[in-house]
Structure formats: structure tokens, C-alpha cells
């Protein structure tokens, strides 16, 4: 079933006055516009008179700009090079305005393939790119491992020949851990009192957690001063790397800091902490950046979007190692004495018996007519053999007088 459109019938009367609309001219204009919009309609309007040349002028005045823009866009889509040039002009601003999560998901496959292709083609290119990033991290890690080794060695040598060292060596044997680990466990006494999470760019305090009974001044003022010290040290030594001061010592307090892409984590520690604490600080900062990277990057002083960070810092500030106070080990001393007293008595008796026997042998050897050939001790008894003149002194009488 088909349907047809009746041709437009134009009224054949003239305007009754000057203010009345010229319907014929208006109809011709509409037909001409329809022809330009969709040429297929041309066949449906056979009854319409041929367009007046003046209509072309009117068309250009009314829709000429749109026709020109439509033609330009059509040519642009038909030419890949021109389309690429046009897209390249707006791509940077479009990328900047796009959602970070959606943009990352869209570009991740292409970037992964590009990196994989680059590595297959020339692995050294990626090595040269990552060299400035990995070298400081590797150097810092090696330095921390060396400090950790020397710390363990110094503490082990310090207690190796002491009573504590003997107890710790027994504990090492019983638990299966190394002696150095046991020494560090008992000798390094520390407590994490404060933790500051500071924005890298502005120096504003993101959050602060303090241990119980720990005192300090205004946390916001402290974070600003720490940022100022970091900037001063970096500018003074013309340090262009992303790091900074990682250790500051003030009396019994140590300030250990780790720098991340958007935030710096500073821990205030009292005492003598182990070097492994650096790794704990680094892991906490890395976990915070993984979970709250966008909020850290866009931080403007409002910490409402980083409420969960305080919980992680709270678990970190609870780290401490106190000196064990178990009192005098009376039970251990009694057990040792029960072993040492009988052993000492047996040793004294054995020594006295040996001295008496040697004195007897010496008297025999000094007697004329007696030659001692052999002497032995077996099972707590002494045996002697030799030669004796019948006229010589009796060995039994000499033994009773010893």
C-alpha cells in the first residue's frame, strides 16, 4: 500500500491589501527549502511552478551559512587527514575535561599495547625512561638495607657475651629465629607518638593522629614547619629529585618521612626504632595513595573525603616496642644452682682425690727399691703397677700415711 502527497496548490489570488501575506511567494519559498533539504521530495511537487531566480538569492540569505557548514563538515568526514587534524586540535582540551576513571579505562588497552610494542622493539627505550625513577629508589633501598645490617650487627656484638645474650641465644634456638632478630626485638625500644599526612603541593595538613598521652603543639603549625624545612633543604642543595629529608633527629625524637606523589607521611618516633619501620611507613603511604589518589590530588583543605585515612594511621601510631620488665628470674637462677652445686661438689672431690693420688705416687717414686711402671684411673679407682725390692718400704703403709 502506497501513499502519495498531493501537490501543493497555490492560491491564485492577489493580496487584498499590502499587509496580507503573499501566500504564493511563501509556498514557493517552502518548496525551495524542501528541495534543498531533501532532493527526493522534488518528484512530489510537480505541480509547483519553476522556482523564481530570486528564490536562490533568498535561499542563500536564509540558509546559505548552514549549507556551507554542512558541505564543509561533509568534506571533512570524507578526508581522513583533515579529520585527524581537526580532532587533534580539540583532543588535549577534551582529554583534560574527561572523567579520569573513564579516560583511564578507555586508554589503558591502547597504552598497554603501545608499551608492549615499544619493549619488543627496543627495550632500552623504556629502560632510559624509567632510569631516573628507579635509580633513587634502588639507592635508597640499598642504603636502608645496609643501615639495617649494621644496626643488627652492632646490637648482636653488644650483647653476645652477656647474660642477656645467653638468654636471647637460648630464645633464638627455641623459637627458630636468628639471634640478631631476637637481639633487635629486645634491645630496640621505641614508640610512634605522632603521624602527620601532609599535602605535598600546599603543605596543608590532611590528617594527624597522636598516640595516647603524647603531647605536641598545633598540628597544623607543625606540618607547615615540616614542609618549610623540606623546601629549604631541597632549594639549598638544588635537589631536583622527588625525595627530601627522610630522617630528622631531635634528642630522643626521630622524624621519619616518606614522600608520595600527592602526600608526605611523617612519623614522630621516640626511642631507637628498627630500620624495618621505614618499610612499614612506605607501605602505609602506598596503600593510602592507592585508595584515595583522586581525593589526595584534588585536596583543597577539606578532609571530609579522606575520613578513612585516619583509621589506617591509627593502627600505625599504635606501633611500639617496650622494654620487657619481668623482674629477677628467681626460678631460672634456682634451676641453675641445682645443677651447678652438685657439679661443683663433684669437681672439688675429684680434684682432691687426684691430688692425693699424685702425692702417693710421688712418695712411692721417692722410695729406694721401688720402681713405678704404670698408673691408671678407671671407674673412680686408681691402679698402680711396678717393681719392689723385698727390703723396701711397704706401699700399703705409705698409702695410709698420704
PDB file of C-alpha atoms in Angstrom, residues 142-325:
ATOM      1  CA  UNK A 142      70.192  -0.344  49.412  1.00  0.00           C
ATOM      2  CA  UNK A 143      71.129   2.338  51.936  1.00  0.00           C
ATOM      3  CA  UNK A 144      68.348   1.257  54.271  1.00  0.00           C
ATOM      4  CA  UNK A 145      69.372  -2.396  53.977  1.00  0.00           C
ATOM      5  CA  UNK A 146      72.989  -1.515  54.817  1.00  0.00           C
ATOM      6  CA  UNK A 147      71.875   0.534  57.833  1.00  0.00           C
ATOM      7  CA  UNK A 148      69.658  -2.337  58.922  1.00  0.00           C
ATOM      8  CA  UNK A 149      72.543  -4.807  58.638  1.00  0.00           C
ATOM      9  CA  UNK A 150      74.935  -2.634  60.638  1.00  0.00           C
ATOM     10  CA  UNK A 151      72.287  -1.984  63.259  1.00  0.00           C
ATOM     11  CA  UNK A 152      71.675  -5.705  63.655  1.00  0.00           C
ATOM     12  CA  UNK A 153      75.422  -6.450  63.783  1.00  0.00           C
ATOM     13  CA  UNK A 154      76.155  -3.756  66.359  1.00  0.00           C
ATOM     14  CA  UNK A 155      73.378  -4.881  68.675  1.00  0.00           C
ATOM     15  CA  UNK A 156      74.391  -8.534  68.324  1.00  0.00           C
ATOM     16  CA  UNK A 157      78.036  -7.814  69.194  1.00  0.00           C
ATOM     17  CA  UNK A 158      76.966  -5.652  72.099  1.00  0.00           C
ATOM     18  CA  UNK A 159      75.125  -8.468  73.875  1.00  0.00           C
ATOM     19  CA  UNK A 160      76.891 -11.560  72.562  1.00  0.00           C
ATOM     20  CA  UNK A 161      78.986 -12.195  75.727  1.00  0.00           C
ATOM     21  CA  UNK A 162      76.495 -11.018  78.353  1.00  0.00           C
ATOM     22  CA  UNK A 163      73.935 -12.817  80.468  1.00  0.00           C
ATOM     23  CA  UNK A 164      71.190 -11.299  78.339  1.00  0.00           C
ATOM     24  CA  UNK A 165      72.956 -12.532  75.251  1.00  0.00           C
ATOM     25  CA  UNK A 166      72.943 -16.084  76.582  1.00  0.00           C
ATOM     26  CA  UNK A 167      69.228 -15.889  77.342  1.00  0.00           C
ATOM     27  CA  UNK A 168      68.488 -14.453  73.912  1.00  0.00           C
ATOM     28  CA  UNK A 169      70.584 -17.128  72.237  1.00  0.00           C
ATOM     29  CA  UNK A 170      68.524 -19.776  74.012  1.00  0.00           C
ATOM     30  CA  UNK A 171      65.355 -17.979  72.886  1.00  0.00           C
ATOM     31  CA  UNK A 172      66.702 -17.918  69.329  1.00  0.00           C
ATOM     32  CA  UNK A 173      67.311 -21.659  69.452  1.00  0.00           C
ATOM     33  CA  UNK A 174      63.873 -22.327  70.954  1.00  0.00           C
ATOM     34  CA  UNK A 175      61.876 -20.136  68.524  1.00  0.00           C
ATOM     35  CA  UNK A 176      63.915 -20.882  65.401  1.00  0.00           C
ATOM     36  CA  UNK A 177      64.613 -17.205  64.645  1.00  0.00           C
ATOM     37  CA  UNK A 178      68.015 -15.684  64.088  1.00  0.00           C
ATOM     38  CA  UNK A 179      69.971 -14.363  67.039  1.00  0.00           C
ATOM     39  CA  UNK A 180      70.148 -10.862  65.538  1.00  0.00           C
ATOM     40  CA  UNK A 181      66.356 -10.680  65.251  1.00  0.00           C
ATOM     41  CA  UNK A 182      65.951 -11.669  68.891  1.00  0.00           C
ATOM     42  CA  UNK A 183      68.514  -9.053  69.936  1.00  0.00           C
ATOM     43  CA  UNK A 184      66.739  -6.304  67.977  1.00  0.00           C
ATOM     44  CA  UNK A 185      63.411  -7.396  69.404  1.00  0.00           C
ATOM     45  CA  UNK A 186      64.586  -6.884  72.988  1.00  0.00           C
ATOM     46  CA  UNK A 187      67.111  -4.062  72.634  1.00  0.00           C
ATOM     47  CA  UNK A 188      65.323  -1.600  70.302  1.00  0.00           C
ATOM     48  CA  UNK A 189      62.735   0.187  72.423  1.00  0.00           C
ATOM     49  CA  UNK A 190      60.583   2.750  70.589  1.00  0.00           C
ATOM     50  CA  UNK A 191      57.120   4.270  70.348  1.00  0.00           C
ATOM     51  CA  UNK A 192      55.363   6.021  67.457  1.00  0.00           C
ATOM     52  CA  UNK A 193      53.838   9.128  69.052  1.00  0.00           C
ATOM     53  CA  UNK A 194      52.582  11.211  66.108  1.00  0.00           C
ATOM     54  CA  UNK A 195      51.771  10.659  62.447  1.00  0.00           C
ATOM     55  CA  UNK A 196      51.211  13.552  60.017  1.00  0.00           C
ATOM     56  CA  UNK A 197      49.802  13.218  56.498  1.00  0.00           C
ATOM     57  CA  UNK A 198      50.720  16.431  54.640  1.00  0.00           C
ATOM     58  CA  UNK A 199      49.771  17.609  51.156  1.00  0.00           C
ATOM     59  CA  UNK A 200      52.902  17.876  49.023  1.00  0.00           C
ATOM     60  CA  UNK A 201      51.959  20.889  46.941  1.00  0.00           C
ATOM     61  CA  UNK A 202      50.382  23.192  49.522  1.00  0.00           C
ATOM     62  CA  UNK A 203      51.894  21.902  52.764  1.00  0.00           C
ATOM     63  CA  UNK A 204      48.417  21.728  54.313  1.00  0.00           C
ATOM     64  CA  UNK A 205      47.763  19.128  56.971  1.00  0.00           C
ATOM     65  CA  UNK A 206      45.440  16.406  55.691  1.00  0.00           C
ATOM     66  CA  UNK A 207      45.121  14.493  58.946  1.00  0.00           C
ATOM     67  CA  UNK A 208      47.031  13.985  62.190  1.00  0.00           C
ATOM     68  CA  UNK A 209      46.931  11.101  64.659  1.00  0.00           C
ATOM     69  CA  UNK A 210      48.629  11.089  68.071  1.00  0.00           C
ATOM     70  CA  UNK A 211      49.295   8.253  70.486  1.00  0.00           C
ATOM     71  CA  UNK A 212      47.803   8.194  73.944  1.00  0.00           C
ATOM     72  CA  UNK A 213      49.466  10.642  76.379  1.00  0.00           C
ATOM     73  CA  UNK A 214      51.551  12.142  73.563  1.00  0.00           C
ATOM     74  CA  UNK A 215      51.813  15.936  73.738  1.00  0.00           C
ATOM     75  CA  UNK A 216      52.524  18.433  70.963  1.00  0.00           C
ATOM     76  CA  UNK A 217      51.712  21.921  69.753  1.00  0.00           C
ATOM     77  CA  UNK A 218      49.312  22.865  66.959  1.00  0.00           C
ATOM     78  CA  UNK A 219      49.465  20.031  64.347  1.00  0.00           C
ATOM     79  CA  UNK A 220      48.728  22.469  61.500  1.00  0.00           C
ATOM     80  CA  UNK A 221      51.683  24.630  62.545  1.00  0.00           C
ATOM     81  CA  UNK A 222      53.954  21.592  62.818  1.00  0.00           C
ATOM     82  CA  UNK A 223      53.015  20.368  59.330  1.00  0.00           C
ATOM     83  CA  UNK A 224      53.696  23.815  57.864  1.00  0.00           C
ATOM     84  CA  UNK A 225      57.109  23.947  59.521  1.00  0.00           C
ATOM     85  CA  UNK A 226      57.984  20.452  58.290  1.00  0.00           C
ATOM     86  CA  UNK A 227      57.047  21.434  54.731  1.00  0.00           C
ATOM     87  CA  UNK A 228      59.127  24.597  55.039  1.00  0.00           C
ATOM     88  CA  UNK A 229      62.143  22.600  56.241  1.00  0.00           C
ATOM     89  CA  UNK A 230      61.785  20.171  53.339  1.00  0.00           C
ATOM     90  CA  UNK A 231      61.554  23.005  50.805  1.00  0.00           C
ATOM     91  CA  UNK A 232      64.503  24.813  52.384  1.00  0.00           C
ATOM     92  CA  UNK A 233      66.729  21.729  52.216  1.00  0.00           C
ATOM     93  CA  UNK A 234      65.672  20.963  48.646  1.00  0.00           C
ATOM     94  CA  UNK A 235      66.258  24.529  47.442  1.00  0.00           C
ATOM     95  CA  UNK A 236      69.525  24.964  49.342  1.00  0.00           C
ATOM     96  CA  UNK A 237      71.158  21.943  47.765  1.00  0.00           C
ATOM     97  CA  UNK A 238      69.438  22.342  44.386  1.00  0.00           C
ATOM     98  CA  UNK A 239      67.880  18.919  44.757  1.00  0.00           C
ATOM     99  CA  UNK A 240      65.610  18.215  41.798  1.00  0.00           C
ATOM    100  CA  UNK A 241      64.575  14.702  42.776  1.00  0.00           C
ATOM    101  CA  UNK A 242      61.170  13.901  44.202  1.00  0.00           C
ATOM    102  CA  UNK A 243      62.601  12.952  47.593  1.00  0.00           C
ATOM    103  CA  UNK A 244      63.696  15.069  50.520  1.00  0.00           C
ATOM    104  CA  UNK A 245      64.771  14.764  54.130  1.00  0.00           C
ATOM    105  CA  UNK A 246      63.835  11.300  55.309  1.00  0.00           C
ATOM    106  CA  UNK A 247      65.314  11.458  58.823  1.00  0.00           C
ATOM    107  CA  UNK A 248      65.453  14.293  61.352  1.00  0.00           C
ATOM    108  CA  UNK A 249      66.735  13.670  64.887  1.00  0.00           C
ATOM    109  CA  UNK A 250      65.984  15.888  67.860  1.00  0.00           C
ATOM    110  CA  UNK A 251      67.066  14.469  71.219  1.00  0.00           C
ATOM    111  CA  UNK A 252      65.140  11.261  71.825  1.00  0.00           C
ATOM    112  CA  UNK A 253      62.749  12.020  68.966  1.00  0.00           C
ATOM    113  CA  UNK A 254      63.223  10.913  65.385  1.00  0.00           C
ATOM    114  CA  UNK A 255      61.191  12.199  62.457  1.00  0.00           C
ATOM    115  CA  UNK A 256      60.983   9.680  59.620  1.00  0.00           C
ATOM    116  CA  UNK A 257      59.226  10.764  56.438  1.00  0.00           C
ATOM    117  CA  UNK A 258      58.231   9.126  53.178  1.00  0.00           C
ATOM    118  CA  UNK A 259      57.262  11.166  50.103  1.00  0.00           C
ATOM    119  CA  UNK A 260      54.465  10.075  47.765  1.00  0.00           C
ATOM    120  CA  UNK A 261      53.011  11.539  44.560  1.00  0.00           C
ATOM    121  CA  UNK A 262      50.477  13.751  46.354  1.00  0.00           C
ATOM    122  CA  UNK A 263      51.200  13.478  50.087  1.00  0.00           C
ATOM    123  CA  UNK A 264      54.031  13.066  52.579  1.00  0.00           C
ATOM    124  CA  UNK A 265      53.774  10.803  55.623  1.00  0.00           C
ATOM    125  CA  UNK A 266      55.808  11.897  58.664  1.00  0.00           C
ATOM    126  CA  UNK A 267      56.141   9.725  61.782  1.00  0.00           C
ATOM    127  CA  UNK A 268      57.444  11.097  65.089  1.00  0.00           C
ATOM    128  CA  UNK A 269      59.156   8.256  66.965  1.00  0.00           C
ATOM    129  CA  UNK A 270      60.577   8.261  70.464  1.00  0.00           C
ATOM    130  CA  UNK A 271      63.430   5.873  71.188  1.00  0.00           C
ATOM    131  CA  UNK A 272      65.532   3.680  68.949  1.00  0.00           C
ATOM    132  CA  UNK A 273      63.317   2.255  66.171  1.00  0.00           C
ATOM    133  CA  UNK A 274      64.394  -0.579  63.851  1.00  0.00           C
ATOM    134  CA  UNK A 275      65.155   0.185  60.222  1.00  0.00           C
ATOM    135  CA  UNK A 276      62.265  -2.066  59.168  1.00  0.00           C
ATOM    136  CA  UNK A 277      59.929   0.709  60.294  1.00  0.00           C
ATOM    137  CA  UNK A 278      60.825   2.595  57.101  1.00  0.00           C
ATOM    138  CA  UNK A 279      59.169  -0.173  55.089  1.00  0.00           C
ATOM    139  CA  UNK A 280      56.041  -0.015  57.260  1.00  0.00           C
ATOM    140  CA  UNK A 281      55.762   3.750  56.701  1.00  0.00           C
ATOM    141  CA  UNK A 282      56.232   3.269  52.972  1.00  0.00           C
ATOM    142  CA  UNK A 283      53.574   0.536  52.799  1.00  0.00           C
ATOM    143  CA  UNK A 284      51.030   2.673  54.674  1.00  0.00           C
ATOM    144  CA  UNK A 285      51.633   5.642  52.363  1.00  0.00           C
ATOM    145  CA  UNK A 286      51.360   3.448  49.271  1.00  0.00           C
ATOM    146  CA  UNK A 287      48.070   1.964  50.473  1.00  0.00           C
ATOM    147  CA  UNK A 288      46.658   5.448  51.131  1.00  0.00           C
ATOM    148  CA  UNK A 289      47.582   6.604  47.617  1.00  0.00           C
ATOM    149  CA  UNK A 290      46.037   3.503  46.074  1.00  0.00           C
ATOM    150  CA  UNK A 291      42.725   4.017  47.859  1.00  0.00           C
ATOM    151  CA  UNK A 292      42.464   7.834  47.798  1.00  0.00           C
ATOM    152  CA  UNK A 293      44.618   9.043  44.906  1.00  0.00           C
ATOM    153  CA  UNK A 294      41.967  11.290  43.360  1.00  0.00           C
ATOM    154  CA  UNK A 295      40.988  12.846  46.696  1.00  0.00           C
ATOM    155  CA  UNK A 296      44.645  13.497  47.528  1.00  0.00           C
ATOM    156  CA  UNK A 297      45.297  15.072  44.138  1.00  0.00           C
ATOM    157  CA  UNK A 298      42.290  17.409  44.432  1.00  0.00           C
ATOM    158  CA  UNK A 299      42.771  18.207  48.128  1.00  0.00           C
ATOM    159  CA  UNK A 300      41.942  21.849  48.903  1.00  0.00           C
ATOM    160  CA  UNK A 301      41.819  21.783  52.685  1.00  0.00           C
ATOM    161  CA  UNK A 302      38.629  19.734  53.066  1.00  0.00           C
ATOM    162  CA  UNK A 303      39.413  16.349  54.645  1.00  0.00           C
ATOM    163  CA  UNK A 304      35.858  15.007  54.535  1.00  0.00           C
ATOM    164  CA  UNK A 305      36.651  12.737  51.562  1.00  0.00           C
ATOM    165  CA  UNK A 306      39.666  11.286  53.394  1.00  0.00           C
ATOM    166  CA  UNK A 307      37.936  10.134  56.554  1.00  0.00           C
ATOM    167  CA  UNK A 308      39.109   6.545  56.131  1.00  0.00           C
ATOM    168  CA  UNK A 309      42.764   7.564  56.164  1.00  0.00           C
ATOM    169  CA  UNK A 310      42.712   8.281  59.889  1.00  0.00           C
ATOM    170  CA  UNK A 311      41.872   4.643  60.634  1.00  0.00           C
ATOM    171  CA  UNK A 312      44.975   3.430  58.808  1.00  0.00           C
ATOM    172  CA  UNK A 313      47.151   5.979  60.579  1.00  0.00           C
ATOM    173  CA  UNK A 314      45.624   4.977  63.915  1.00  0.00           C
ATOM    174  CA  UNK A 315      46.834   1.388  63.516  1.00  0.00           C
ATOM    175  CA  UNK A 316      50.274   2.690  62.584  1.00  0.00           C
ATOM    176  CA  UNK A 317      50.588   5.042  65.558  1.00  0.00           C
ATOM    177  CA  UNK A 318      49.929   2.114  67.901  1.00  0.00           C
ATOM    178  CA  UNK A 319      53.248   0.520  66.908  1.00  0.00           C
ATOM    179  CA  UNK A 320      55.657   0.359  69.815  1.00  0.00           C
ATOM    180  CA  UNK A 321      58.119  -1.974  71.485  1.00  0.00           C
ATOM    181  CA  UNK A 322      58.572  -1.619  75.204  1.00  0.00           C
ATOM    182  CA  UNK A 323      61.395  -2.967  77.314  1.00  0.00           C
ATOM    183  CA  UNK A 324      60.326  -6.155  78.991  1.00  0.00           C
ATOM    184  CA  UNK A 325      60.213  -5.915  82.784  1.00  0.00           C
TER     185      UNK A 325
END
